[in-house]
Amino acid sequence: MKVTDHIKKSKGKTLFSFEIIPPKKGKNIQELYDNIDPLMEFKPPFIDVTTSREEYVYIEKDGLLDRKITRMRPGTVGICAAIKHKYDVDTVPHVLCGGFTKEETEYLLVDCHYLGLDNVMALRGDAMSHQKYFQPTKGGHSYASDLVEQIKNLNTGKFLHEVMEVDTKPNFCIGVAGYPEKHIEAPSLKTDLKRLKEKVDAGADYIVTQMFFNNADYFAFVDKVKEIGIDVPIIPGIKPIATKQHLQLLPQVFKIDLPEELISEVEKCKNNAEVRQVGVEWCIEQSKELLKAGAPVLHYYSMGKSDNIKKIAEAIF
Ligand code: FAD
């Protein structure tokens, strides 16, 4: 079922969902199941599965370093299918512009359709680890809005190089990313919102936000998004802080601000177990307020570990 239909069906009741990361190549999928199992009692209508960019690895050969390209966490679509069938839950693969030609994206979407996946999250992706800025893949898309357009076309039977009379058209529900504190590369929040509108005008059905730690940022964002005529569900993405290192890492990687009160609570912690607890408590308070404000879904970034998300869900759902 589509994410937007789950939201409609809930009739205003806030839903619980979360995002997982595929295991590293060679690791067992069981570890993923062990982290999903404890969260299923909270009845997520959908689970997101991220996609990671390809990266270069250097392999020593005859005294020289040979550069190879690899994807360390492959298998997003396969994992979506495995989880969907194991738990009877909708899954949302993240589809990236970066690292894929338009043709490869078309094949991936056809696979998603065959596997009965009704939703996809359309994202540009970040730069590869050795790059300073995002560079579009040769033959790939430059922006998420172009990817949304490709998916929307496929929904009408329009393939890249041919319009076909198809037996069953896919009917993907399309999610896109939104940034309450602005995307790192956008010159201003206003410009970024204009870009978000382009994604919705191209056919996006719902928005999932970047993580934020101050709900006021989300509420202000929702107001501004509505002001410019966007009328799709805006799902808050939230993450419990889990290590002291996050104080530097999260602002640096995601260009987000951390509230002073949270910083000082984390700084008082003697170890990461204490930080994890602070993260849980902060996230519970955030969740309570978002729930009260009628957020359609609370979407948690689990980063592959569910113990903290379970504690939050127990307090909220
Ligand atoms: P876009 O919407 O394409 O925007 C990228 C930048 O370009 C923005 O600054 C925007 O303002 C600007 N822009 C857009 N259109 C134009 C235009 N026509 N002309 C000029 N500028 C333009 N990354 C992953 O690698 N894997 C994941 O699984 C993943 N999941 C995510 C899930 C969520 C909910 C979020 C919020 C992010 C996720 N990301 C993921 C990160 C995301 O890929 C990065 O934030 C990326 O840098 C931007 O992606 P986007 O889809 O928002 O890009």
Coordinates of C-alpha atoms and ligand atoms in Angstrom, one line a residue:
M1 CA 0.0 0.0 0.0
K2 CA 1.1 3.6 -0.7
V3 CA 2.6 5.6 2.2
T4 CA 0.0 8.3 1.5
D5 CA -2.8 5.7 1.7
H6 CA -1.5 4.5 5.1
I7 CA -1.6 8.1 6.2
K8 CA -5.2 8.6 4.9
K9 CA -6.3 5.3 6.5
S10 CA -4.9 6.3 9.9
K11 CA -7.5 9.2 10.0
G12 CA -5.2 11.6 11.9
K13 CA -3.6 9.1 14.2
T14 CA 0.2 9.5 14.1
L15 CA 2.0 6.4 12.7
F16 CA 5.4 4.9 13.6
S17 CA 8.0 4.1 11.0
F18 CA 11.7 3.8 10.8
E19 CA 14.7 3.7 8.4
I20 CA 17.3 1.0 8.2
I21 CA 20.7 0.6 6.5
P22 CA 21.6 -2.5 4.6
P23 CA 24.3 -4.7 6.2
K24 CA 27.9 -4.4 5.0
K25 CA 28.7 -6.7 2.1
G26 CA 29.4 -10.2 3.5
K27 CA 27.4 -9.7 6.7
N28 CA 24.4 -11.7 7.6
I29 CA 20.9 -10.3 7.1
Q30 CA 20.0 -11.9 10.5
E31 CA 21.5 -8.9 12.3
L32 CA 19.1 -6.7 10.5
Y33 CA 16.1 -8.9 11.4
D34 CA 17.3 -8.9 15.1
N35 CA 17.0 -5.1 15.1
I36 CA 13.7 -5.0 13.2
D37 CA 12.0 -7.7 15.3
P38 CA 11.7 -5.6 18.5
L39 CA 10.1 -2.7 16.6
M40 CA 7.4 -4.7 14.8
E41 CA 5.1 -4.6 17.9
F42 CA 4.6 -0.9 17.2
K43 CA 3.1 -1.8 13.8
P44 CA 5.1 0.3 11.4
P45 CA 3.1 0.6 8.1
F46 CA 6.3 1.1 6.2
I47 CA 10.1 0.7 6.7
D48 CA 12.6 2.7 4.6
V49 CA 15.8 1.0 3.4
T50 CA 18.7 3.4 2.5
T51 CA 21.0 3.1 -0.5
S52 CA 24.7 4.0 -0.2
R53 CA 26.9 5.6 -2.8
E54 CA 29.6 3.5 -4.5
E55 CA 33.1 4.2 -3.4
Y56 CA 36.7 3.5 -4.4
V57 CA 38.8 0.9 -2.8
Y58 CA 42.5 0.4 -3.3
I59 CA 43.8 -3.2 -3.7
E60 CA 47.5 -4.0 -3.7
K61 CA 48.6 -5.8 -6.8
D62 CA 52.2 -6.4 -7.8
G63 CA 53.4 -3.7 -5.4
L64 CA 51.0 -1.2 -7.0
L65 CA 47.6 0.0 -5.8
D66 CA 44.8 -0.9 -8.1
R67 CA 41.7 1.3 -7.8
K68 CA 38.3 -0.5 -7.9
I69 CA 34.8 0.8 -7.5
T70 CA 32.5 -0.9 -5.1
R71 CA 29.3 -0.5 -3.1
M72 CA 29.9 -1.5 0.5
R73 CA 26.2 -1.9 1.4
P74 CA 24.5 -3.3 -1.7
G75 CA 21.1 -5.0 -1.8
T76 CA 18.5 -2.3 -1.0
V77 CA 15.8 -3.6 -3.3
G78 CA 16.5 -7.3 -2.3
I79 CA 16.3 -6.3 1.4
C80 CA 13.1 -4.4 0.8
A81 CA 11.6 -7.6 -0.8
A82 CA 12.9 -9.8 2.0
I83 CA 11.5 -7.6 4.8
K84 CA 8.2 -7.1 3.0
H85 CA 7.6 -10.8 2.7
K86 CA 9.0 -11.8 6.1
Y87 CA 7.0 -9.2 8.1
D88 CA 4.1 -8.4 5.7
V89 CA 5.0 -4.7 5.9
D90 CA 5.5 -2.1 3.1
T91 CA 9.1 -1.2 2.4
V92 CA 10.5 1.9 0.7
P93 CA 13.8 1.6 -1.2
H94 CA 15.8 4.8 -1.5
V95 CA 16.6 5.4 -5.1
L96 CA 19.6 7.6 -5.9
C97 CA 20.6 9.8 -8.9
G98 CA 24.3 9.5 -8.0
G99 CA 26.0 6.3 -9.1
F100 CA 23.2 5.2 -11.5
T101 CA 22.5 5.9 -15.2
K102 CA 18.9 6.6 -16.1
E103 CA 18.7 3.1 -17.7
E104 CA 20.0 1.4 -14.6
T105 CA 17.4 3.3 -12.6
E106 CA 14.7 2.1 -15.0
Y107 CA 15.7 -1.5 -14.5
L108 CA 15.8 -1.0 -10.7
L109 CA 12.3 0.5 -10.8
V110 CA 11.0 -2.4 -13.0
D111 CA 12.5 -4.8 -10.3
C112 CA 10.6 -2.9 -7.6
H113 CA 7.4 -3.2 -9.5
Y114 CA 7.8 -7.0 -10.0
L115 CA 8.5 -7.3 -6.3
G116 CA 5.3 -5.5 -5.4
L117 CA 6.9 -2.5 -3.9
D118 CA 4.5 0.4 -4.0
N119 CA 6.7 3.2 -2.7
V120 CA 10.1 4.7 -3.6
M121 CA 12.1 7.5 -2.0
A122 CA 13.7 9.7 -4.8
L123 CA 17.0 11.2 -3.8
R124 CA 19.9 12.8 -5.4
G125 CA 22.5 11.3 -3.1
D126 CA 25.6 13.0 -1.8
A127 CA 29.0 13.3 -3.4
M128 CA 31.3 10.2 -3.4
S129 CA 33.6 10.2 -0.4
H130 CA 36.6 11.5 -2.5
Q131 CA 34.6 14.3 -4.1
K132 CA 34.1 17.8 -2.7
Y133 CA 30.8 18.3 -4.5
F134 CA 28.1 16.1 -6.0
Q135 CA 28.9 15.3 -9.6
P136 CA 26.2 13.7 -11.7
T137 CA 27.0 10.2 -13.0
K138 CA 27.4 10.1 -16.8
G139 CA 24.0 9.3 -18.2
G140 CA 22.4 9.9 -14.8
H141 CA 20.2 12.6 -13.2
S142 CA 21.5 15.8 -11.7
Y143 CA 18.7 16.5 -9.3
A144 CA 16.1 14.5 -7.4
S145 CA 13.3 16.4 -9.4
D146 CA 14.6 14.8 -12.6
L147 CA 14.4 11.3 -10.9
V148 CA 10.8 12.1 -9.7
E149 CA 9.9 12.9 -13.3
Q150 CA 11.4 9.6 -14.6
I151 CA 9.4 7.6 -11.9
K152 CA 6.2 9.6 -12.7
N153 CA 6.7 8.8 -16.4
L154 CA 7.1 5.1 -15.7
N155 CA 3.8 5.3 -13.8
T156 CA 2.1 6.2 -17.1
G157 CA 3.9 3.5 -19.1
K158 CA 6.5 5.9 -20.5
F159 CA 9.8 4.3 -20.4
L160 CA 13.1 6.2 -21.2
H161 CA 13.3 5.3 -24.8
E162 CA 9.8 4.0 -25.7
V163 CA 6.2 4.5 -24.7
M164 CA 4.7 1.0 -24.4
E165 CA 1.3 -0.5 -24.0
V166 CA 1.9 -2.2 -20.7
D167 CA -0.2 -4.9 -19.0
T168 CA 0.3 -3.5 -15.5
K169 CA 1.7 0.0 -14.9
P170 CA 3.6 0.7 -11.8
N171 CA 1.9 3.2 -9.6
F172 CA 4.7 4.2 -7.3
C173 CA 4.1 6.6 -4.5
I174 CA 7.1 8.9 -4.4
G175 CA 8.8 10.4 -1.4
V176 CA 11.3 13.2 -1.5
A177 CA 13.7 14.8 1.1
G178 CA 13.0 18.2 2.8
Y179 CA 15.4 20.2 4.9
P180 CA 13.9 22.2 7.8
E181 CA 17.3 23.9 8.3
K182 CA 18.1 24.1 4.5
H183 CA 20.1 21.7 2.4
I184 CA 23.8 22.3 2.9
E185 CA 24.4 23.4 -0.8
A186 CA 21.4 25.6 -1.1
P187 CA 22.2 29.4 -1.1
S188 CA 19.1 30.1 1.0
L189 CA 16.2 28.3 2.7
K190 CA 13.9 30.2 0.3
T191 CA 15.7 28.8 -2.8
D192 CA 15.8 25.4 -1.2
L193 CA 12.0 25.5 -0.7
K194 CA 11.6 26.5 -4.4
R195 CA 13.5 23.4 -5.3
L196 CA 11.3 21.3 -3.0
K197 CA 8.2 22.7 -4.8
E198 CA 9.8 21.6 -8.1
K199 CA 10.0 18.0 -6.7
V200 CA 6.4 18.1 -5.7
D201 CA 5.3 19.7 -9.0
A202 CA 7.2 16.9 -10.8
G203 CA 5.0 14.3 -8.9
A204 CA 6.3 13.7 -5.4
D205 CA 3.6 12.5 -3.1
Y206 CA 5.1 13.1 0.3
I207 CA 8.1 14.7 2.0
V208 CA 10.4 13.2 4.7
T209 CA 12.6 15.7 6.5
Q210 CA 16.2 15.6 7.4
M211 CA 16.7 15.0 11.1
F212 CA 16.3 18.0 13.4
F213 CA 16.6 18.4 17.2
N214 CA 14.5 21.5 17.7
N215 CA 10.9 21.0 16.9
A216 CA 10.4 24.7 16.2
D217 CA 12.5 24.2 13.1
Y218 CA 10.1 21.5 11.8
F219 CA 7.0 23.6 12.6
A220 CA 8.4 26.7 10.9
F221 CA 9.4 24.5 7.9
V222 CA 5.9 23.1 7.6
D223 CA 4.4 26.6 7.7
K224 CA 6.8 27.8 5.0
V225 CA 6.2 24.7 2.8
K226 CA 2.4 25.3 3.0
E227 CA 2.8 29.0 2.3
I228 CA 4.4 28.2 -1.1
G229 CA 1.5 25.9 -2.0
I230 CA 2.9 22.5 -1.2
D231 CA 0.1 20.3 0.0
V232 CA 1.5 16.8 0.6
P233 CA 2.2 15.1 3.9
I234 CA 5.5 16.3 5.6
I235 CA 6.9 13.4 7.7
P236 CA 9.3 14.5 10.4
G237 CA 12.5 12.4 10.4
I238 CA 14.1 12.2 13.9
K239 CA 17.1 10.6 15.4
P240 CA 18.1 10.0 18.9
I241 CA 21.7 11.2 19.5
A242 CA 23.8 8.2 20.5
T243 CA 27.5 9.1 20.9
K244 CA 29.5 12.1 22.1
Q245 CA 31.0 12.3 18.7
H246 CA 27.6 13.1 17.2
L247 CA 28.0 16.6 18.7
Q248 CA 30.5 17.4 16.0
L249 CA 29.6 14.9 13.3
L250 CA 25.9 15.6 12.9
P251 CA 26.2 19.4 12.4
Q252 CA 29.2 18.8 10.0
V253 CA 27.6 16.1 7.9
F254 CA 24.0 17.3 7.8
K255 CA 24.4 21.1 8.5
I256 CA 22.0 21.0 11.4
D257 CA 22.0 22.9 14.7
L258 CA 21.9 21.2 18.0
P259 CA 20.1 23.0 20.9
E260 CA 22.4 24.3 23.7
E261 CA 20.4 22.3 26.3
L262 CA 21.0 19.0 24.5
I263 CA 24.7 19.8 24.0
S264 CA 25.2 20.5 27.7
E265 CA 23.3 17.3 28.7
V266 CA 25.5 15.2 26.4
E267 CA 28.7 17.0 27.6
K268 CA 27.9 15.9 31.2
C269 CA 27.8 12.2 30.2
K270 CA 30.6 10.0 31.3
N271 CA 30.3 7.5 28.6
N272 CA 28.2 6.7 25.4
A273 CA 25.7 4.6 27.4
E274 CA 24.8 7.8 29.2
V275 CA 24.7 9.7 25.9
R276 CA 22.4 7.1 24.5
Q277 CA 20.0 7.6 27.4
V278 CA 20.1 11.4 27.0
G279 CA 19.3 10.9 23.3
V280 CA 16.3 8.7 24.1
E281 CA 14.9 11.2 26.6
W282 CA 15.4 14.1 24.2
C283 CA 13.8 12.2 21.4
I284 CA 10.8 11.2 23.6
E285 CA 10.1 14.8 24.4
Q286 CA 10.4 15.7 20.7
S287 CA 8.1 12.9 19.7
K288 CA 5.5 13.9 22.3
E289 CA 5.3 17.4 21.0
L290 CA 5.2 16.3 17.3
L291 CA 2.5 13.8 18.1
K292 CA 0.4 16.5 19.9
A293 CA 0.9 18.7 16.9
G294 CA -0.6 16.0 14.6
A295 CA 2.5 14.9 12.6
P296 CA 1.3 12.2 10.2
V297 CA 4.1 9.8 11.0
L298 CA 7.1 9.8 13.3
H299 CA 9.9 8.4 11.2
Y300 CA 13.0 7.4 13.2
Y301 CA 16.6 7.1 11.8
S302 CA 17.7 3.8 13.5
M303 CA 21.2 3.6 12.0
G304 CA 20.8 -0.2 12.2
K305 CA 20.4 -0.3 16.0
S306 CA 16.9 -0.5 17.5
D307 CA 17.3 -0.6 21.3
N308 CA 17.0 3.2 21.6
I309 CA 14.1 3.4 19.1
K310 CA 12.3 0.7 21.0
K311 CA 12.5 2.7 24.2
I312 CA 11.2 5.8 22.4
A313 CA 8.3 3.8 20.7
E314 CA 7.4 2.3 24.1
A315 CA 7.0 5.8 25.6
I316 CA 5.0 7.2 22.6
F317 CA 3.0 4.5 20.8
Ligands
FAD1 P1 17.9 17.6 -4.5 O1 16.5 17.7 -4.2 O2 18.3 17.3 -5.9 O3 18.7 18.9 -4.0 C1 20.1 18.9 -3.9 C2 20.6 20.3 -3.9 O4 20.4 20.9 -5.2 C3 19.8 21.3 -2.9 O5 20.7 22.2 -2.4 C4 18.8 21.9 -3.8 O6 18.4 23.2 -3.3 C5 19.5 22.0 -5.1 N1 18.7 22.0 -6.3 C6 17.7 21.1 -6.6 N2 17.3 21.3 -7.8 C7 18.0 22.2 -8.4 C8 18.1 22.9 -9.7 N3 17.3 22.5 -10.7 N4 19.1 23.8 -9.9 C9 20.0 24.1 -9.0 N5 19.9 23.6 -7.7 C10 19.0 22.7 -7.5 N6 21.6 9.8 0.8 C11 22.0 8.6 0.3 O7 23.1 8.6 -0.2 N7 21.3 7.5 0.5 C12 20.0 7.5 1.2 O8 19.4 6.5 1.3 C13 19.6 8.8 1.7 N8 18.4 8.9 2.3 C14 17.9 10.1 2.7 C15 16.7 10.2 3.3 C16 16.2 11.4 3.8 C17 14.8 11.5 4.4 C18 17.0 12.6 3.6 C19 16.5 13.9 4.1 C20 18.2 12.5 3.0 C21 18.7 11.3 2.5 N9 19.9 11.2 1.9 C22 20.4 9.9 1.4 C23 20.8 12.3 1.7 C24 20.6 13.1 0.4 O9 20.9 12.2 -0.7 C25 21.4 14.3 0.4 O10 21.0 15.2 1.4 C26 21.7 15.0 -0.9 O11 22.8 15.9 -0.8 C27 20.5 15.8 -1.5 O12 19.5 14.9 -1.9 P2 18.1 15.5 -2.4 O13 17.3 14.4 -2.9 O14 17.5 16.4 -1.3 O15 18.6 16.4 -3.6

